[in-house]
Amino acid sequence: MKDKKRFTGSRGYVASKELMNAVNVAIALEKPLLIKGEPGTGKTMLAEAIAEALDMKLIIWGIKSTTKAQEGLYVYDTVQRLYDSQFGEGDVSDIKRYIKLGRLGEAFTSEEQVVLLIDEIDKADLEFPNDLLWELDKMEFYINETKETVRTKHRPIVIITSNAEKELPDAFLRRCIFHYIEFPDREKMKDIIRVHYPDIDKKLVHAALEAFYALRGIDQLRKKPSTSELLDWVQALEISGASVDEITARIPYIGVLLKKDQDIDIAKGRRNVY
């Protein structure tokens, strides 16, 4: 068996042993890694960390509600071909000129192995994952217009993220390695903050975490603050020179943590926050 590259974390990303194991199992078995977890737990950043650690190019396919699977493979630019036929630009009989590869197509045809991130797959319609079963399993697709099959030169490391907004098809799940990123506990969150702000005052971090987890403990909140929002808040506290007493007495700049009016009102009802 040929040697496989191994992910052991990166400078800017704190990964648990279980997460690193999941990444390496996916690499070894050449299967997509499906990452689930609530927003702000570092799902997207994981792909960036893998690419950095393994010195690979990162190709990102961000999924929207209107995204179709075909767009990730290729599109046939009929509009450009029609324009060229009318105005005499180039050889319109060469259909290959009008085939534009999508993100999957780019990853398949890359001269080097890449990391392919399919971000927030659950935003698309229910048929979207099923429409990619063959391509992700066999790492090839057929171009009808040119009668050619595009096969991967170097099988990409595929990371797929989901916010668990909807259930994914069983046939799709069977083809993936699965890992759920738990929301970091306080000790892990300290490590994450330390990576981003190595010189920050420890007492400020302690006070910030007390306030942060107190907010997350309020069940009525519609959108609980995430890791990325905590990092922004800690930076705001440091820049502003907020004291530990201020953070303990109230929550300065609460709008960095909470983004819905009713959540701020609920928090205000629990303690004196601004």
Short mmCIF file of C-alpha atoms in Angstrom, two decimals:
data_model
loop_
_atom_site.label_atom_id
_atom_site.label_comp_id
_atom_site.label_asym_id
_atom_site.label_seq_id
_atom_site.Cartn_x
_atom_site.Cartn_y
_atom_site.Cartn_z
CA MET A 1 0.00 0.00 0.00
CA LYS A 2 1.42 3.36 -0.96
CA ASP A 3 2.19 5.88 1.77
CA LYS A 4 -0.57 8.35 2.57
CA LYS A 5 -0.10 11.85 3.86
CA ARG A 6 -1.21 12.35 7.45
CA PHE A 7 -2.88 15.33 9.05
CA THR A 8 -1.53 16.23 12.48
CA GLY A 9 -3.08 19.67 12.85
CA SER A 10 -1.81 23.10 11.85
CA ARG A 11 -0.50 26.20 13.56
CA GLY A 12 -3.78 28.06 13.36
CA TYR A 13 -6.24 25.23 13.96
CA VAL A 14 -6.77 23.29 17.19
CA ALA A 15 -7.93 19.80 16.20
CA SER A 16 -8.88 17.04 18.61
CA LYS A 17 -7.25 13.63 18.33
CA GLU A 18 -10.58 12.18 17.20
CA LEU A 19 -10.89 14.76 14.41
CA MET A 20 -7.33 14.17 13.19
CA ASN A 21 -8.03 10.42 13.18
CA ALA A 22 -11.19 10.96 11.12
CA VAL A 23 -9.27 13.04 8.58
CA ASN A 24 -6.53 10.43 8.25
CA VAL A 25 -8.99 7.54 7.94
CA ALA A 26 -10.75 9.42 5.12
CA ILE A 27 -7.42 10.03 3.38
CA ALA A 28 -6.36 6.39 3.76
CA LEU A 29 -9.69 5.00 2.53
CA GLU A 30 -9.97 7.65 -0.21
CA LYS A 31 -13.48 8.60 0.88
CA PRO A 32 -15.08 12.01 1.41
CA LEU A 33 -15.08 13.23 5.01
CA LEU A 34 -18.48 14.57 6.04
CA ILE A 35 -18.16 17.08 8.88
CA LYS A 36 -21.21 18.13 10.84
CA GLY A 37 -21.54 20.57 13.72
CA GLU A 38 -23.28 23.77 14.66
CA PRO A 39 -22.17 26.96 12.90
CA GLY A 40 -18.90 28.40 14.14
CA THR A 41 -17.25 25.15 15.21
CA GLY A 42 -14.51 25.34 12.57
CA LYS A 43 -15.85 23.05 9.87
CA THR A 44 -14.80 25.23 6.96
CA MET A 45 -11.51 26.14 8.62
CA LEU A 46 -10.68 22.43 8.88
CA ALA A 47 -10.30 22.17 5.10
CA GLU A 48 -8.07 25.25 5.13
CA ALA A 49 -5.96 23.69 7.90
CA ILE A 50 -5.60 20.39 6.02
CA ALA A 51 -4.50 22.19 2.85
CA GLU A 52 -1.98 24.25 4.81
CA ALA A 53 -0.61 21.31 6.78
CA LEU A 54 -0.26 19.04 3.73
CA ASP A 55 0.93 21.86 1.46
CA MET A 56 -1.90 21.41 -1.02
CA LYS A 57 -4.07 23.78 -3.01
CA LEU A 58 -7.56 24.30 -1.59
CA ILE A 59 -10.52 24.37 -3.99
CA ILE A 60 -13.77 25.59 -2.43
CA TRP A 61 -17.22 24.85 -3.80
CA GLY A 62 -19.63 26.93 -1.73
CA ILE A 63 -23.14 25.52 -1.96
CA LYS A 64 -26.26 27.69 -2.15
CA SER A 65 -29.95 26.83 -2.22
CA THR A 66 -29.93 27.21 -6.02
CA THR A 67 -26.74 25.20 -6.67
CA LYS A 68 -27.05 22.21 -9.00
CA ALA A 69 -24.64 19.28 -9.06
CA GLN A 70 -23.92 19.80 -12.75
CA GLU A 71 -22.37 23.20 -11.98
CA GLY A 72 -19.60 21.49 -10.03
CA LEU A 73 -18.68 19.29 -12.98
CA TYR A 74 -18.83 21.58 -16.02
CA VAL A 75 -21.04 23.99 -17.91
CA TYR A 76 -21.45 24.32 -21.66
CA ASP A 77 -21.28 28.01 -22.57
CA THR A 78 -23.84 28.12 -25.37
CA VAL A 79 -24.19 31.89 -25.10
CA GLN A 80 -20.52 32.47 -25.85
CA ARG A 81 -20.64 30.01 -28.74
CA LEU A 82 -23.63 31.80 -30.21
CA TYR A 83 -21.87 35.14 -29.84
CA ASP A 84 -18.76 33.80 -31.58
CA SER A 85 -20.82 32.34 -34.41
CA GLN A 86 -22.46 35.72 -35.02
CA PHE A 87 -19.35 37.85 -34.78
CA GLY A 88 -16.75 35.47 -36.20
CA GLU A 89 -14.64 35.01 -33.07
CA GLY A 90 -12.75 31.70 -33.15
CA ASP A 91 -13.68 28.23 -34.33
CA VAL A 92 -17.20 27.52 -33.09
CA SER A 93 -16.97 23.92 -34.29
CA ASP A 94 -14.48 23.23 -31.49
CA ILE A 95 -16.95 22.56 -28.68
CA LYS A 96 -14.15 22.01 -26.16
CA ARG A 97 -13.55 25.75 -26.17
CA TYR A 98 -16.96 26.24 -24.61
CA ILE A 99 -16.72 23.65 -21.87
CA LYS A 100 -15.99 25.38 -18.53
CA LEU A 101 -15.00 23.12 -15.68
CA GLY A 102 -16.64 23.56 -12.29
CA ARG A 103 -14.94 23.12 -8.92
CA LEU A 104 -15.16 19.34 -9.04
CA GLY A 105 -13.81 19.38 -12.56
CA GLU A 106 -10.89 21.57 -11.47
CA ALA A 107 -10.05 19.19 -8.64
CA PHE A 108 -10.25 16.14 -10.92
CA THR A 109 -7.97 17.61 -13.59
CA SER A 110 -5.40 19.20 -11.28
CA GLU A 111 -1.81 18.16 -11.94
CA GLU A 112 -1.30 17.77 -8.19
CA GLN A 113 -3.46 16.40 -5.40
CA VAL A 114 -5.70 19.07 -3.91
CA VAL A 115 -8.11 19.49 -1.00
CA LEU A 116 -11.67 19.95 -2.25
CA LEU A 117 -14.14 21.57 0.15
CA ILE A 118 -17.84 21.17 -0.61
CA ASP A 119 -19.13 23.69 1.88
CA GLU A 120 -22.61 23.52 3.47
CA ILE A 121 -24.01 20.75 1.28
CA ASP A 122 -27.29 20.76 3.19
CA LYS A 123 -28.18 24.17 1.73
CA ALA A 124 -28.96 22.56 -1.64
CA ASP A 125 -32.09 20.59 -2.48
CA LEU A 126 -32.52 16.99 -1.37
CA GLU A 127 -31.45 15.52 -4.72
CA PHE A 128 -28.13 17.36 -4.80
CA PRO A 129 -26.09 14.78 -2.80
CA ASN A 130 -27.55 11.88 -4.79
CA ASP A 131 -26.63 13.60 -8.05
CA LEU A 132 -22.96 13.43 -7.02
CA LEU A 133 -22.83 9.78 -5.92
CA TRP A 134 -21.10 8.45 -9.03
CA GLU A 135 -18.67 11.33 -9.36
CA LEU A 136 -17.50 11.24 -5.73
CA ASP A 137 -17.31 7.44 -5.71
CA LYS A 138 -15.63 6.83 -9.08
CA MET A 139 -13.94 10.24 -9.35
CA GLU A 140 -14.99 10.69 -12.97
CA PHE A 141 -17.75 12.28 -15.04
CA TYR A 142 -18.90 12.28 -18.65
CA ILE A 143 -19.14 15.36 -20.89
CA ASN A 144 -22.05 14.77 -23.24
CA GLU A 145 -21.14 17.55 -25.66
CA THR A 146 -17.64 16.21 -26.40
CA LYS A 147 -18.29 12.50 -25.68
CA GLU A 148 -15.35 12.46 -23.26
CA THR A 149 -14.90 11.05 -19.77
CA VAL A 150 -12.97 13.20 -17.31
CA ARG A 151 -11.10 11.06 -14.77
CA THR A 152 -9.21 12.32 -11.78
CA LYS A 153 -5.44 12.54 -12.19
CA HIS A 154 -4.84 12.70 -8.44
CA ARG A 155 -7.76 11.78 -6.21
CA PRO A 156 -8.54 14.89 -4.15
CA ILE A 157 -9.01 14.92 -0.40
CA VAL A 158 -12.71 15.75 -0.18
CA ILE A 159 -14.12 17.56 2.85
CA ILE A 160 -17.89 18.07 2.97
CA THR A 161 -19.50 20.27 5.61
CA SER A 162 -23.08 20.32 6.85
CA ASN A 163 -24.87 22.40 9.46
CA ALA A 164 -27.37 19.55 9.88
CA GLU A 165 -30.20 21.73 8.57
CA LYS A 166 -31.66 18.74 6.74
CA GLU A 167 -31.08 15.00 6.57
CA LEU A 168 -28.77 13.73 3.85
CA PRO A 169 -29.66 10.62 1.80
CA ASP A 170 -28.54 7.24 3.15
CA ALA A 171 -26.87 6.32 -0.14
CA PHE A 172 -24.72 9.44 0.15
CA LEU A 173 -23.89 8.86 3.81
CA ARG A 174 -22.71 5.32 3.07
CA ARG A 175 -19.98 6.71 0.83
CA CYS A 176 -18.60 9.10 3.46
CA ILE A 177 -16.55 8.98 6.61
CA PHE A 178 -18.51 10.91 9.23
CA HIS A 179 -17.37 13.11 12.11
CA TYR A 180 -19.35 15.46 14.33
CA ILE A 181 -17.40 18.39 15.76
CA GLU A 182 -18.58 18.94 19.31
CA PHE A 183 -18.73 22.52 20.53
CA PRO A 184 -15.44 23.18 22.36
CA ASP A 185 -15.43 22.99 26.15
CA ARG A 186 -13.72 25.72 28.16
CA GLU A 187 -10.26 24.15 28.14
CA LYS A 188 -10.35 23.57 24.39
CA MET A 189 -11.67 27.09 23.89
CA LYS A 190 -8.74 28.47 25.89
CA ASP A 191 -6.40 26.66 23.52
CA ILE A 192 -8.22 28.12 20.51
CA ILE A 193 -8.01 31.64 21.91
CA ARG A 194 -4.32 31.16 22.74
CA VAL A 195 -3.58 30.14 19.15
CA HIS A 196 -5.13 33.34 17.81
CA TYR A 197 -4.05 35.69 20.61
CA PRO A 198 -0.97 34.20 22.30
CA ASP A 199 -0.20 37.28 24.42
CA ILE A 200 -3.70 38.06 25.67
CA ASP A 201 -4.24 38.51 29.42
CA LYS A 202 -5.30 35.25 31.07
CA LYS A 203 -7.66 36.98 33.49
CA LEU A 204 -9.45 38.68 30.62
CA VAL A 205 -9.81 35.33 28.86
CA HIS A 206 -11.22 33.73 32.02
CA ALA A 207 -13.79 36.51 32.48
CA ALA A 208 -14.72 36.42 28.78
CA LEU A 209 -15.27 32.66 28.86
CA GLU A 210 -17.45 32.93 31.97
CA ALA A 211 -19.69 35.44 30.22
CA PHE A 212 -19.63 33.54 26.92
CA TYR A 213 -20.69 30.18 28.36
CA ALA A 214 -23.30 31.88 30.55
CA LEU A 215 -24.87 33.26 27.37
CA ARG A 216 -24.71 29.88 25.64
CA GLY A 217 -26.46 28.40 28.67
CA ILE A 218 -29.59 30.47 28.00
CA ASP A 219 -31.90 28.01 26.27
CA GLN A 220 -34.22 30.68 24.87
CA LEU A 221 -31.58 32.19 22.58
CA ARG A 222 -32.42 31.71 18.90
CA LYS A 223 -28.78 31.94 17.83
CA LYS A 224 -26.17 31.11 20.42
CA PRO A 225 -22.76 32.76 20.04
CA SER A 226 -20.19 30.65 18.18
CA THR A 227 -16.43 30.21 18.40
CA SER A 228 -15.77 32.73 15.63
CA GLU A 229 -17.92 35.30 17.40
CA LEU A 230 -16.10 34.68 20.67
CA LEU A 231 -12.75 35.30 18.95
CA ASP A 232 -14.06 38.57 17.51
CA TRP A 233 -15.38 39.57 20.93
CA VAL A 234 -12.13 38.79 22.73
CA GLN A 235 -10.28 40.91 20.18
CA ALA A 236 -12.77 43.76 20.70
CA LEU A 237 -12.29 43.54 24.48
CA GLU A 238 -8.52 43.64 24.12
CA ILE A 239 -8.52 46.55 21.64
CA SER A 240 -10.91 48.59 23.76
CA GLY A 241 -8.99 47.96 26.96
CA ALA A 242 -12.03 46.50 28.71
CA SER A 243 -11.26 45.46 32.27
CA VAL A 244 -12.12 42.19 33.97
CA ASP A 245 -14.49 44.08 36.28
CA GLU A 246 -16.39 45.46 33.27
CA ILE A 247 -16.76 42.03 31.74
CA THR A 248 -17.90 40.59 35.07
CA ALA A 249 -20.40 43.37 35.76
CA ARG A 250 -21.87 43.47 32.27
CA ILE A 251 -21.12 42.23 28.77
CA PRO A 252 -19.54 45.03 26.72
CA TYR A 253 -20.08 44.95 22.95
CA ILE A 254 -22.71 42.26 23.24
CA GLY A 255 -23.62 42.89 19.61
CA VAL A 256 -20.43 41.07 18.64
CA LEU A 257 -21.76 37.92 20.32
CA LEU A 258 -25.52 38.12 19.76
CA LYS A 259 -26.98 39.10 16.40
CA LYS A 260 -30.74 39.03 17.02
CA ASP A 261 -32.68 41.74 18.87
CA GLN A 262 -34.75 39.31 20.86
CA ASP A 263 -31.64 37.42 22.00
CA ILE A 264 -30.12 40.66 23.29
CA ASP A 265 -33.39 41.44 25.10
CA ILE A 266 -33.38 37.99 26.69
CA ALA A 267 -29.75 38.41 27.76
CA LYS A 268 -30.52 41.83 29.21
CA GLY A 269 -33.20 40.23 31.31
CA ARG A 270 -30.63 37.86 32.79
CA ARG A 271 -27.89 40.38 33.65
CA ASN A 272 -26.87 43.99 33.08
CA VAL A 273 -25.57 43.91 29.52
CA TYR A 274 -25.01 46.60 26.93
#
